[in-house]
Amino acid sequence: MEKNQLNSLKNNPHSKMSFAGFLIALGIVYGDIGTSPLYVMHSLMVGNGGLDKMSTNFILGSVSLIFWTLTLVTTIKYVLIALRADNRGEGGIFALYTLVRKRAKWLLIPAMVGGATFLADGMMTPAVTVTAAIEGLKGVKFNNNILINNQTQVIIITMVILSTLFFIQRFGTQLIGRAFGPIMLVWFAFLGLMGIYNISFDWTIIRALNPYYAIALLQSPMNIRGIFILGSIFLATTGAEALYSDMGHVGRPNIYTSWPFVKICLLLSYLGQAAWLMRLKDNTVLQSMGSAMNPFYESMPANLRLFGILLSAFAAIIASQALISGSYTLVSEATKLRIFPRLKTYYPTNFKGQLYIPTVNSIIWVVCLFIVMFFKTSENMSNAYGLEITITMLMTTILLHQWLLMKRANRFFTTVIISFFFIIESIFFVTNSSKFIHGAYITMGIAAILISVMFIWRYGDRLMDDNTFRSHFASLLAFKHQLNDLRKDPSYPLYTTNLVYLTKVHDGYRIKKNILYSILDKRPKRAEVYWFVTVNVTDEPYTAAYSVETFDTDYMVSVQLYLGFRVDQKVNVYLRQVVNDMMSNGEIKPQPQKYTTIPDRQVGDFSFILIKEVLSPDTKISGIKKSIIHARLALQKFISPASWFGLSYSDVMEERVPLVLGKVSMNRLRLVRKDRSALQDLPIDQPIDDDEDD
C-alpha cells in the first residue's frame, strides 16, 4: 500500500554555509584536533630523549611529518573524500555503513569494530586534553599567588571541569556551539599569530614543508625511536574521525569553509614551535627542565603566557565536545540500526542533529574521571593515546572503498587510493601498538566490551527472529474470524478500544504465535480494533512515513512505520495520527467517546501490550547459540521498551512468554498413573506439616 508521510522534520539552518555555522563548527567539530599543539611537540621531544637530543634536522623532519599527516589523512581522506560519503547529511562510520551494507554482510564487522574503538577513544580524549591544559597553569602566578602548586591539584581541577562539561551536555550542542564557537575562533587565531611571531625569527623553518625532511627523519639515526616516532606524529590528526562524525551537527558546507582556516592556524603553530626549538634547543636552562618543559607554553612571549595558558584551558574543555557529541551520534545510529541496545535519546533543541543520550554521557564521564586518576599526568595519557582511533580509521577506509565502488568510481584508481591510505594507517597502527603496554590496554578493553555487546545484540536478535529457526509463527488471516467474534462477544468486558502489539509482521500477515496466544488464550482481550505495529528503521536518517494493511476488515490493522535512524520513535504520537488518517479515509470506524475532556473526540483509548520473552528450557539449540540468546535477553533487562517507543505515559502492560527455539524434543517426561498401593514403598522425603508446632 502506498506510504503516507507522517510529519516533516525541521532542517538544521546551520547545515548551509553561514558565519553562524562557521562558528558552531569551530565550537563542536575541531576541539580535539585543535588542541593537539598542546602536546604533540612535547611528546616528540620527550620521546626522543629530551631537548638536548633535538637536532635541526630532527625538528624539521618532525614538522614535515605533521604537515603531511594532516594533509594526507585529514584533508584528503576525510575532508575531500569521506565528507562526501554522507547519509542525508549525517556522517560517521555507522552512517557510512548504512550506505554500503547491502554490498556484503561482512561489512558489519568493520562497522562494529570502528564504532567501538571510536567510542573508546572518546573516553580518553577529554581526559588528556583537559589535563594537558591545566598542567600549563601549574606554578603560574595570579596576582603574585600560585593557585596550582602540584599535580594533585591539577587532577582535582581537571575532574571538576570534566564533570561540569558532562553536566551541560543535556542542554544541547546548539547552546554549546554558540558559547564555544567564538572562543575557538580566538583560540585558532591565537595559534596562528603565535606561530607567525616565532616563525618571524627564522623563516627558514618553511622548508619543513618539503617531504624530503619527513622521509629523512624516519631513516635518520638521530631519531632514536625509528618508525615508532609516528606514534607521536599521529596525535596531530586524532580529531579527524570526530570531524567526520560531527558532520550532521554543523553541515558539510561549514566544514569545507572552516577547515582551511583551522589547518593554516594549526600549521603555523607547529612551525612556530619548531622555529622556537631550533633557536633555543641548546639553552641549558630549558634543557634542565626535562619533561616539564612544554614548547607550546614556553614559546609564548612572557607577557602573553598567562593569557595563552587560560585560553588553552578553555580550548581543552571545548576539545572534549567533539568526541562527546560524536559519541552520541554514533550510539544513536547504532541503536536504530539494531547493533546496539536501545538507549533513551533526547533532542534538546529543534535543530537536526542535536541529541543527548544520558546513559552514554554518564559512562564516558565515569571512565574519564577514572583515566585522570589512573594516569595522573598528560604525559602518561599521551603515551597510551591514539591506538583505538587508528583502528577506527582503518575500518572507515575499508567502508570508504566499498562506497567508492558503489559510486562506480574507476576501480583501479579507487583501489590505488584506498590502498595508499590503508598502508599509511596500518603503519600508524603498528607504531601505536607499542602504546598497549603503556596503558592503552584500558581503552582497548573498553572497545572489546563494546564489540561484544554489539555482537551479542545483533546476532542474538537474528537468532530470536529467524523464521526458519523459530517453530511458532501463525497467520493473521487464519484468526480473522476468531478476532471478529471476540470483539463482538458481550460476555467479555471491553478490554480497550485499540489494542496495540509492537511486533514484526512477516510476509505481510505472519506474526509470532505468542501474540495471538496473548489475545485469545492467556486472557481474552476484547477490543474494537487490533493493531500490529512494526517499526522499520530506514537508511535515510529523517524518514517519517507509514503504510497500512487492513486484511479487508475494519478491526485488524497492520501498520508499518518507516522511521529514519535519527528519528525519535514516538509510536504513541504517530499511531494517533494514523488512526485519524484512516478514519478520514473510511478505513476504520470512528470511535466517539462518551466521557472525555476533548470536545468531539473520535479516537478511543489505547492499550499497549509488550511481550517479554524468556528462553524456555525446552529450547533445543547449540550451547553457543543458547549462551548468546541468554546474554541478549540479559542485556534487554536494562532497557525500557515503553520509554524507547514513547509510551511512558500510555497504558502499557508487559506479559512474559516462553521463547522456544529449534525442535522441541518429543521425549518429554510424562507422568504415569498408578494405584496408590503400588507407590507406597517408594522412598520419599518427610512431607512438611504446616500445622505442626515448632
XYZ file of C-alpha atoms in Angstrom:
694
model
C 0.000 0.000 0.000
C 1.185 3.493 -0.703
C 3.269 5.094 2.029
C 1.907 8.226 3.687
C 4.102 10.894 5.147
C 3.695 11.343 8.899
C 5.303 14.655 9.634
C 8.093 16.790 8.267
C 11.144 17.289 10.457
C 12.705 20.697 10.768
C 16.028 21.011 8.989
C 19.061 22.466 10.615
C 19.535 26.044 9.376
C 23.249 25.743 10.108
C 23.641 22.939 7.544
C 24.035 25.702 4.944
C 27.155 27.800 4.730
C 26.977 30.788 7.069
C 29.111 32.657 9.551
C 26.980 31.288 12.404
C 27.545 27.778 11.061
C 31.257 28.552 10.756
C 31.405 29.481 14.449
C 29.390 26.465 15.571
C 31.670 24.203 13.520
C 34.688 25.676 15.321
C 32.995 25.043 18.672
C 31.863 21.476 18.026
C 33.991 19.827 15.358
C 37.589 20.947 15.836
C 38.102 20.759 19.573
C 40.148 17.545 19.518
C 42.386 18.263 16.543
C 42.593 21.940 17.531
C 44.244 21.219 20.878
C 46.860 18.804 19.512
C 49.543 21.579 19.546
C 49.337 21.405 23.346
C 51.137 18.075 23.472
C 52.382 16.875 20.047
C 55.756 18.664 20.015
C 56.178 17.915 23.716
C 55.574 14.208 23.044
C 58.140 14.238 20.218
C 60.721 15.929 22.448
C 60.230 13.602 25.428
C 60.052 10.511 23.226
C 63.424 11.321 21.659
C 65.211 11.774 24.982
C 64.745 15.459 25.759
C 65.534 18.870 24.342
C 69.297 18.247 24.125
C 68.675 15.362 21.690
C 66.660 17.501 19.226
C 68.825 18.441 16.247
C 67.806 20.841 13.473
C 67.062 18.004 11.069
C 65.022 16.210 13.742
C 62.871 19.294 14.265
C 62.440 19.886 10.529
C 61.553 16.246 9.944
C 59.036 16.210 12.804
C 57.119 19.228 11.483
C 57.282 17.830 7.963
C 55.712 14.567 9.178
C 52.976 16.529 10.963
C 52.201 18.616 7.882
C 51.956 15.658 5.527
C 49.908 13.639 8.012
C 47.401 16.491 8.296
C 47.362 16.848 4.512
C 47.055 13.197 3.532
C 44.874 11.815 6.314
C 42.754 14.739 7.500
C 42.456 16.905 4.388
C 42.402 14.400 1.540
C 40.846 11.336 3.136
C 38.336 12.915 5.487
C 37.574 16.425 4.214
C 37.744 15.742 0.468
C 36.580 12.104 0.334
C 34.803 10.949 3.495
C 32.610 14.045 3.896
C 31.067 13.232 0.515
C 30.016 9.838 1.854
C 27.177 11.315 3.869
C 23.793 9.788 4.547
C 21.378 12.673 4.069
C 23.829 14.994 5.781
C 24.859 12.551 8.512
C 28.453 11.395 8.869
C 30.374 8.843 10.896
C 31.228 5.196 10.466
C 27.660 3.926 11.011
C 26.175 6.413 8.571
C 28.794 5.200 6.094
C 27.869 1.591 6.845
C 24.206 2.241 6.052
C 25.255 3.374 2.585
C 27.217 0.219 1.756
C 25.706 -2.557 3.906
C 23.773 -4.115 1.021
C 27.021 -4.856 -0.802
C 28.138 -7.552 1.658
C 27.109 -8.868 5.081
C 30.699 -8.912 6.348
C 30.823 -5.103 6.224
C 29.051 -5.138 9.570
C 32.325 -6.291 11.168
C 34.432 -3.204 10.315
C 31.455 -1.020 11.223
C 31.158 -2.552 14.702
C 34.917 -2.578 15.324
C 35.321 1.011 14.127
C 32.356 2.245 16.137
C 33.547 0.550 19.328
C 37.104 1.871 19.067
C 35.830 5.387 18.302
C 33.709 5.321 21.462
C 36.666 4.022 23.472
C 38.858 6.806 22.095
C 36.172 9.311 23.061
C 36.648 8.299 26.687
C 40.369 9.159 26.576
C 40.258 12.445 24.654
C 38.555 14.663 27.271
C 40.926 13.417 29.964
C 44.170 14.010 28.077
C 43.277 17.404 26.604
C 41.933 18.973 29.779
C 44.766 17.583 31.914
C 47.395 18.901 29.469
C 45.860 22.374 29.590
C 45.521 22.560 33.377
C 49.121 21.396 33.758
C 50.117 24.609 31.989
C 48.710 26.539 34.946
C 50.899 24.713 37.463
C 53.309 27.175 39.047
C 51.827 30.206 37.248
C 51.247 33.255 39.468
C 47.883 35.048 39.694
C 48.372 38.392 41.453
C 51.617 37.059 42.936
C 49.824 33.941 44.193
C 50.365 30.446 42.801
C 46.963 28.734 42.729
C 48.124 25.366 41.389
C 51.238 24.049 43.079
C 51.255 20.314 42.394
C 49.829 17.537 40.232
C 47.222 16.568 42.820
C 45.600 19.966 42.431
C 45.777 19.563 38.643
C 43.873 16.269 38.937
C 41.184 17.757 41.196
C 40.598 20.785 38.950
C 40.553 18.572 35.855
C 37.890 16.322 37.388
C 35.744 19.325 38.356
C 35.984 20.783 34.843
C 35.137 17.456 33.191
C 32.152 16.933 35.499
C 30.829 20.386 34.612
C 31.287 19.726 30.906
C 29.342 16.473 31.029
C 26.587 18.154 33.046
C 25.918 20.837 30.435
C 25.573 18.255 27.627
C 21.876 17.897 28.437
C 21.258 21.432 27.160
C 22.247 20.512 23.597
C 25.196 21.150 21.334
C 23.494 24.174 19.774
C 23.943 26.080 23.042
C 27.446 24.679 23.452
C 28.358 25.583 19.877
C 27.173 29.151 20.304
C 29.142 29.564 23.520
C 32.263 27.728 22.393
C 32.446 28.884 18.769
C 33.711 32.419 19.471
C 36.224 31.066 21.992
C 37.602 28.607 19.437
C 37.804 31.394 16.859
C 40.035 33.315 19.281
C 41.973 30.114 20.024
C 42.826 29.335 16.412
C 43.664 32.960 15.719
C 45.966 32.908 18.754
C 47.664 29.723 17.475
C 48.256 31.337 14.107
C 49.544 34.631 15.496
C 51.887 32.912 17.975
C 53.133 30.761 15.130
C 53.857 33.785 12.925
C 55.567 35.500 15.850
C 58.010 32.594 16.338
C 58.473 31.956 12.613
C 59.497 35.596 12.157
C 62.756 34.809 13.973
C 63.645 32.077 11.469
C 61.707 31.936 8.194
C 63.838 29.005 7.024
C 61.523 26.738 9.003
C 59.175 26.872 5.976
C 61.456 24.353 4.264
C 59.955 21.725 6.583
C 57.008 21.521 4.158
C 59.346 19.611 1.836
C 58.546 15.865 2.268
C 62.280 15.140 1.984
C 62.763 16.055 5.654
C 59.949 13.723 6.737
C 61.409 10.761 4.851
C 64.941 11.536 6.001
C 63.897 11.635 9.657
C 62.383 8.150 9.502
C 65.763 6.854 8.334
C 67.984 9.067 10.499
C 69.960 7.687 13.484
C 69.106 10.919 15.331
C 65.581 9.561 15.559
C 66.107 7.041 18.360
C 62.546 5.699 18.085
C 62.751 4.964 14.376
C 59.395 4.436 12.717
C 57.715 4.421 16.136
C 58.026 8.207 16.151
C 54.822 8.094 14.101
C 53.001 7.235 17.321
C 53.593 10.814 18.459
C 53.033 12.277 14.973
C 49.635 10.614 14.813
C 48.442 12.681 17.789
C 48.246 15.654 15.405
C 45.362 14.093 13.463
C 43.381 12.179 16.098
C 40.376 14.502 15.677
C 39.848 13.650 12.001
C 37.305 10.884 12.705
C 35.361 13.197 15.044
C 35.292 15.761 12.241
C 33.501 13.210 10.039
C 31.136 12.018 12.788
C 30.065 15.561 13.704
C 29.127 16.492 10.147
C 25.422 16.114 10.943
C 25.695 18.683 13.721
C 27.038 21.524 11.572
C 26.683 20.520 7.900
C 29.312 19.708 5.301
C 29.475 23.244 3.778
C 30.524 24.733 7.104
C 33.310 22.160 7.498
C 34.525 22.931 3.982
C 34.582 26.614 4.885
C 36.235 26.311 8.274
C 38.841 23.592 7.695
C 41.264 25.709 5.599
C 41.320 28.321 8.366
C 41.827 25.657 11.034
C 44.582 23.846 9.137
C 46.540 27.031 8.436
C 46.400 28.033 12.108
C 47.487 24.546 13.233
C 50.343 24.503 10.741
C 51.545 27.944 11.829
C 51.523 26.795 15.450
C 53.621 23.700 14.709
C 56.041 25.689 12.538
C 56.297 28.361 15.234
C 57.096 25.833 17.963
C 59.672 24.219 15.655
C 61.315 27.575 14.909
C 61.490 28.329 18.631
C 63.045 24.901 19.331
C 65.664 25.451 16.623
C 66.669 28.760 18.249
C 66.754 27.553 21.852
C 67.458 23.827 21.708
C 70.927 24.430 23.175
C 69.657 26.530 26.075
C 70.907 24.800 29.239
C 68.161 26.264 31.451
C 65.456 24.834 29.222
C 67.311 21.536 28.968
C 67.449 21.278 32.750
C 63.639 21.459 32.952
C 63.424 17.997 31.396
C 59.911 16.725 30.549
C 58.359 19.660 32.439
C 59.360 21.940 29.552
C 56.469 22.191 27.084
C 57.415 24.015 23.831
C 53.850 25.214 23.371
C 53.810 27.265 26.575
C 57.478 28.223 26.657
C 57.412 29.623 23.114
C 54.875 32.302 24.101
C 56.076 35.829 24.941
C 56.219 36.269 28.713
C 53.541 38.989 28.752
C 51.088 36.748 26.851
C 51.810 33.469 28.592
C 49.122 33.739 31.261
C 46.503 34.671 28.660
C 47.671 31.795 26.438
C 47.506 29.265 29.252
C 43.995 30.316 30.258
C 42.865 30.283 26.640
C 44.341 26.813 26.158
C 42.415 25.640 29.232
C 39.155 26.830 27.655
C 40.104 25.253 24.329
C 40.869 21.954 26.046
C 37.436 21.957 27.660
C 35.886 22.564 24.267
C 38.090 19.853 22.755
C 36.204 17.226 24.717
C 32.973 18.256 22.994
C 33.888 16.846 19.579
C 34.240 13.317 20.908
C 31.293 13.541 23.294
C 28.814 14.764 20.676
C 30.278 12.329 18.151
C 29.720 9.508 20.642
C 26.032 10.435 20.954
C 25.663 10.367 17.207
C 27.391 7.013 16.897
C 25.390 5.296 19.645
C 22.090 6.668 18.336
C 22.815 5.379 14.836
C 23.994 2.006 16.135
C 20.848 1.644 18.240
C 18.479 2.295 15.383
C 20.482 0.009 13.108
C 19.864 -2.726 15.715
C 23.509 -3.317 16.531
C 23.383 -1.753 19.987
C 20.852 -1.880 22.855
C 18.160 0.761 22.837
C 19.117 3.754 24.942
C 16.823 6.660 25.625
C 17.723 9.610 23.416
C 16.694 13.225 23.893
C 16.650 16.047 21.353
C 17.300 19.181 23.438
C 16.758 21.616 20.544
C 14.676 21.848 17.408
C 17.726 21.520 15.207
C 18.548 18.452 13.204
C 21.496 16.501 14.586
C 21.316 17.823 18.161
C 20.860 14.916 20.583
C 21.726 13.795 24.096
C 21.961 10.244 25.496
C 22.117 10.259 29.312
C 23.475 6.703 29.649
C 26.349 7.359 27.241
C 27.066 10.681 28.935
C 27.274 9.047 32.363
C 29.501 6.169 31.234
C 32.003 8.402 29.424
C 32.066 10.776 32.399
C 32.879 7.986 34.874
C 35.556 6.489 32.610
C 37.148 9.918 32.034
C 37.443 10.513 35.768
C 38.967 7.054 36.208
C 41.525 7.741 33.464
C 42.532 11.035 35.079
C 43.036 9.357 38.450
C 44.803 6.320 36.961
C 47.297 8.052 34.639
C 47.677 11.253 36.717
C 49.662 13.213 34.061
C 49.043 14.157 30.427
C 52.423 12.664 29.529
C 51.263 9.237 30.744
C 47.947 9.661 28.938
C 49.545 10.649 25.626
C 51.756 7.551 25.847
C 48.555 5.470 25.859
C 46.532 7.642 23.461
C 45.845 7.060 19.775
C 45.797 3.275 19.299
C 41.999 2.971 19.194
C 41.476 5.764 16.666
C 43.960 4.187 14.241
C 41.709 1.118 14.211
C 38.660 3.316 13.601
C 40.417 4.990 10.671
C 41.340 1.612 9.155
C 37.730 0.433 9.408
C 36.495 3.690 7.832
C 38.948 3.159 4.972
C 37.530 -0.323 4.308
C 33.980 1.028 4.162
C 35.035 4.007 2.033
C 36.448 1.574 -0.513
C 33.042 -0.095 -0.819
C 31.324 3.289 -1.083
C 33.614 4.420 -3.908
C 32.977 1.158 -5.766
C 29.252 1.607 -5.229
C 29.538 5.065 -6.781
C 31.014 3.374 -9.874
C 34.337 5.136 -9.451
C 37.203 3.804 -11.527
C 38.073 0.509 -9.842
C 41.812 0.764 -10.482
C 42.241 4.310 -9.172
C 39.882 3.609 -6.283
C 41.915 0.599 -5.227
C 45.183 2.526 -5.548
C 43.916 5.467 -3.466
C 42.346 3.311 -0.762
C 45.390 1.036 -0.632
C 47.561 4.119 -0.137
C 45.507 5.241 2.874
C 45.277 1.699 4.212
C 49.062 1.316 4.129
C 49.626 4.679 5.853
C 47.103 3.911 8.570
C 48.442 0.385 9.004
C 51.875 1.889 9.671
C 50.294 4.238 12.213
C 48.562 1.246 13.805
C 51.820 -0.691 14.098
C 53.672 2.271 15.576
C 50.846 2.968 18.027
C 50.599 -0.681 19.084
C 53.514 -0.146 21.473
C 51.162 2.072 23.497
C 49.187 -1.006 24.562
C 51.596 -1.800 27.382
C 51.705 1.867 28.437
C 48.004 1.966 29.278
C 46.130 1.618 26.001
C 45.017 -1.795 27.268
C 42.383 0.056 29.315
C 40.631 1.690 26.377
C 41.205 -1.378 24.189
C 39.476 -3.409 26.893
C 36.547 -0.986 26.792
C 36.443 -1.342 22.996
C 36.422 -5.151 23.341
C 33.461 -4.946 25.723
C 31.569 -2.690 23.305
C 32.263 -5.041 20.377
C 30.979 -7.971 22.466
C 27.797 -6.086 23.329
C 27.228 -5.224 19.654
C 27.816 -8.809 18.540
C 25.513 -10.275 21.200
C 22.773 -7.751 20.447
C 22.938 -8.173 16.687
C 23.452 -11.916 16.406
C 21.116 -12.696 19.316
C 18.423 -10.620 17.653
C 18.868 -12.568 14.427
C 18.609 -15.897 16.248
C 15.432 -14.827 18.037
C 13.767 -13.546 14.867
C 14.938 -16.204 12.405
C 11.847 -17.543 10.608
C 13.434 -20.915 9.869
C 14.786 -21.233 13.400
C 11.556 -20.453 15.218
C 8.834 -23.075 15.369
C 5.904 -20.921 16.444
C 4.600 -18.488 13.846
C 0.980 -18.005 12.895
C -1.049 -16.359 10.153
C -3.251 -13.394 10.997
C -5.550 -14.435 8.178
C -6.288 -17.734 9.928
C -7.558 -15.906 13.037
C -9.680 -13.197 11.405
C -12.959 -14.807 12.396
C -11.933 -15.506 15.985
C -10.846 -11.902 16.473
C -14.106 -10.685 14.940
C -16.164 -12.961 17.195
C -14.218 -11.881 20.273
C -14.693 -8.153 19.627
C -18.476 -8.711 19.292
C -18.806 -11.042 22.306
C -20.597 -9.100 25.104
C -19.808 -11.835 27.631
C -16.269 -10.445 27.817
C -15.767 -6.902 29.139
C -14.233 -4.417 26.717
C -10.525 -4.502 27.485
C -9.738 -1.375 25.419
C -10.830 0.369 22.245
C -7.499 -0.056 20.476
C -5.268 -2.962 21.464
C -1.716 -2.488 20.174
C 1.116 -5.005 19.853
C 4.588 -3.880 18.777
C 5.747 -6.805 16.678
C 7.319 -7.659 13.359
C 4.784 -8.797 10.725
C 6.472 -11.197 8.300
C 5.386 -11.554 4.678
C 2.548 -9.131 5.340
C 0.491 -11.424 7.597
C 2.660 -13.814 9.706
C 3.406 -12.925 13.343
C 4.692 -14.690 16.415
C 2.114 -17.091 17.736
C 2.554 -15.791 21.270
C 0.856 -12.548 20.173
C -2.331 -14.396 19.282
C -1.957 -16.531 22.419
C -1.910 -13.277 24.431
C -5.122 -12.065 22.778
C -7.137 -15.279 22.718
C -5.794 -17.689 25.341
C -3.908 -16.067 28.179
C -6.727 -13.677 28.886
C -9.189 -12.989 26.073
C -8.796 -9.312 25.335
C -11.831 -7.818 23.709
C -11.132 -4.663 21.678
C -12.734 -2.770 18.815
C -9.526 -2.662 16.741
C -6.431 -4.877 16.961
C -3.239 -3.155 15.869
C 0.008 -4.888 14.924
C 2.718 -2.244 14.602
C 6.150 -2.789 13.059
C 8.841 -0.124 13.374
C 11.234 -0.198 10.406
C 14.440 1.832 10.624
C 15.465 3.217 7.244
C 18.901 4.114 5.913
C 17.748 7.701 5.398
C 18.146 9.435 8.771
C 14.984 11.580 8.728
C 12.345 9.436 7.036
C 8.865 9.603 8.643
C 6.286 7.542 6.739
C 3.897 4.617 7.152
C 1.836 2.027 5.295
C -1.209 0.045 6.442
C -2.878 -3.283 5.666
C -6.424 -3.974 6.950
C -6.906 -7.540 5.597
C -10.326 -6.447 4.216
C -11.577 -5.685 7.734
C -12.146 -2.639 9.900
C -10.873 -4.294 13.070
C -7.430 -5.680 12.126
C -4.678 -3.294 11.065
C -1.027 -3.956 10.350
C 0.930 -0.704 10.459
C 4.437 -0.448 9.043
C 6.198 2.645 10.395
C 9.232 3.773 8.411
C 11.398 5.960 10.616
C 14.884 7.223 9.868
C 17.681 6.119 12.155
C 17.844 9.636 13.635
C 14.062 9.985 14.221
C 12.692 9.659 17.754
C 10.414 6.604 17.823
C 7.317 8.104 19.442
C 4.937 5.322 18.452
C 2.023 6.635 20.507
C 2.053 10.015 18.761
C 2.428 8.504 15.295
C -0.289 5.898 15.840
C -2.889 8.500 16.776
C -2.138 10.311 13.539
C -2.530 7.038 11.623
C -5.910 6.429 13.271
C -7.159 9.896 12.308
C -5.973 9.417 8.721
C -7.693 6.042 8.429
C -10.938 7.392 9.871
C -10.876 10.235 7.362
C -10.452 7.654 4.581
C -13.256 5.464 5.933
C -10.918 2.516 6.548
C -11.923 2.167 10.207
C -14.992 3.376 12.061
C -14.992 6.487 14.276
C -14.594 5.816 17.993
C -16.621 8.552 19.704
C -16.030 8.815 23.432
C -18.962 9.429 25.781
C -16.779 10.616 28.630
C -13.894 12.833 27.576
C -12.205 16.180 28.229
C -11.714 16.674 24.486
C -14.757 18.004 22.576
C -15.972 15.727 19.732
C -13.229 13.191 20.368
C -13.403 10.458 17.724
C -10.364 8.391 18.741
C -10.740 5.846 21.532
C -8.320 4.762 24.183
C -5.169 2.730 23.519
C -3.602 -0.131 25.427
C -0.134 -1.380 24.513
C 0.939 -4.948 25.239
C 4.695 -5.556 25.361
C 5.785 -9.179 25.131
C 8.831 -10.101 27.222
C 10.374 -13.361 26.095
C 12.080 -15.806 28.458
C 14.155 -18.624 26.972
C 12.296 -21.888 27.528
C 14.072 -24.976 28.941
C 12.547 -26.883 26.003
C 14.777 -24.971 23.553
C 16.986 -27.393 21.622
C 19.825 -25.408 20.053
C 23.610 -25.456 20.348
C 25.206 -24.298 23.588
C 26.924 -21.319 21.950
C 23.724 -20.027 20.385
C 21.841 -20.546 23.619
C 24.515 -18.584 25.520
C 24.257 -15.716 23.019
C 20.476 -15.587 23.407
C 20.783 -15.696 27.210
C 23.231 -12.771 27.023
C 20.905 -10.915 24.631
C 17.943 -11.321 26.999
C 20.125 -10.269 29.949
C 21.047 -7.012 28.177
C 17.377 -6.432 27.460
C 16.637 -6.303 31.202
C 18.352 -2.921 31.372
C 16.123 -1.448 28.656
C 12.665 0.034 28.952
C 10.770 -0.565 25.680
C 7.970 1.677 26.913
C 10.382 4.578 27.299
C 12.137 3.887 23.998
C 8.882 3.817 21.989
C 7.498 6.928 23.676
C 4.943 5.023 25.765
C 5.988 6.189 29.222
C 2.617 7.896 29.787
C 0.475 5.347 27.937
C -1.455 2.344 29.213
C 1.195 -0.366 28.911
C 1.141 -3.954 30.160
C 4.091 -6.330 29.972
C 3.498 -10.071 29.537
C 6.110 -12.797 29.954
C 6.039 -15.596 27.397
C 8.389 -18.559 26.831
C 10.796 -18.365 23.920
C 11.126 -21.790 22.272
C 13.745 -22.164 19.541
C 14.709 -25.181 17.496
C 12.928 -28.511 17.510
C 11.154 -29.360 20.728
C 12.018 -32.866 21.935
C 9.105 -35.284 21.798
C 10.689 -37.421 24.538
C 9.406 -35.271 27.334
C 8.965 -36.706 30.800
C 5.349 -37.871 31.145
C 3.563 -38.859 34.360
C 2.313 -42.413 34.595
C -0.819 -43.039 36.632
C -0.594 -45.913 39.131
C -2.548 -47.172 42.097
C -1.565 -45.637 45.406
C -0.689 -49.043 46.827
C 1.972 -49.505 44.122
C 3.690 -46.292 45.218
C 3.731 -46.825 48.971
C 7.177 -48.479 49.048
C 8.916 -45.634 47.157
C 11.319 -43.629 49.401
C 10.128 -40.066 49.815
C 11.137 -37.047 51.877
C 9.110 -36.380 55.004
C 6.212 -34.076 53.989
C 6.028 -30.766 55.789
C 3.125 -30.351 58.167
C 2.197 -26.679 58.280
C 0.139 -27.236 61.439
C 2.984 -28.894 63.353
C 4.157 -26.888 66.366
C 7.794 -25.799 66.480
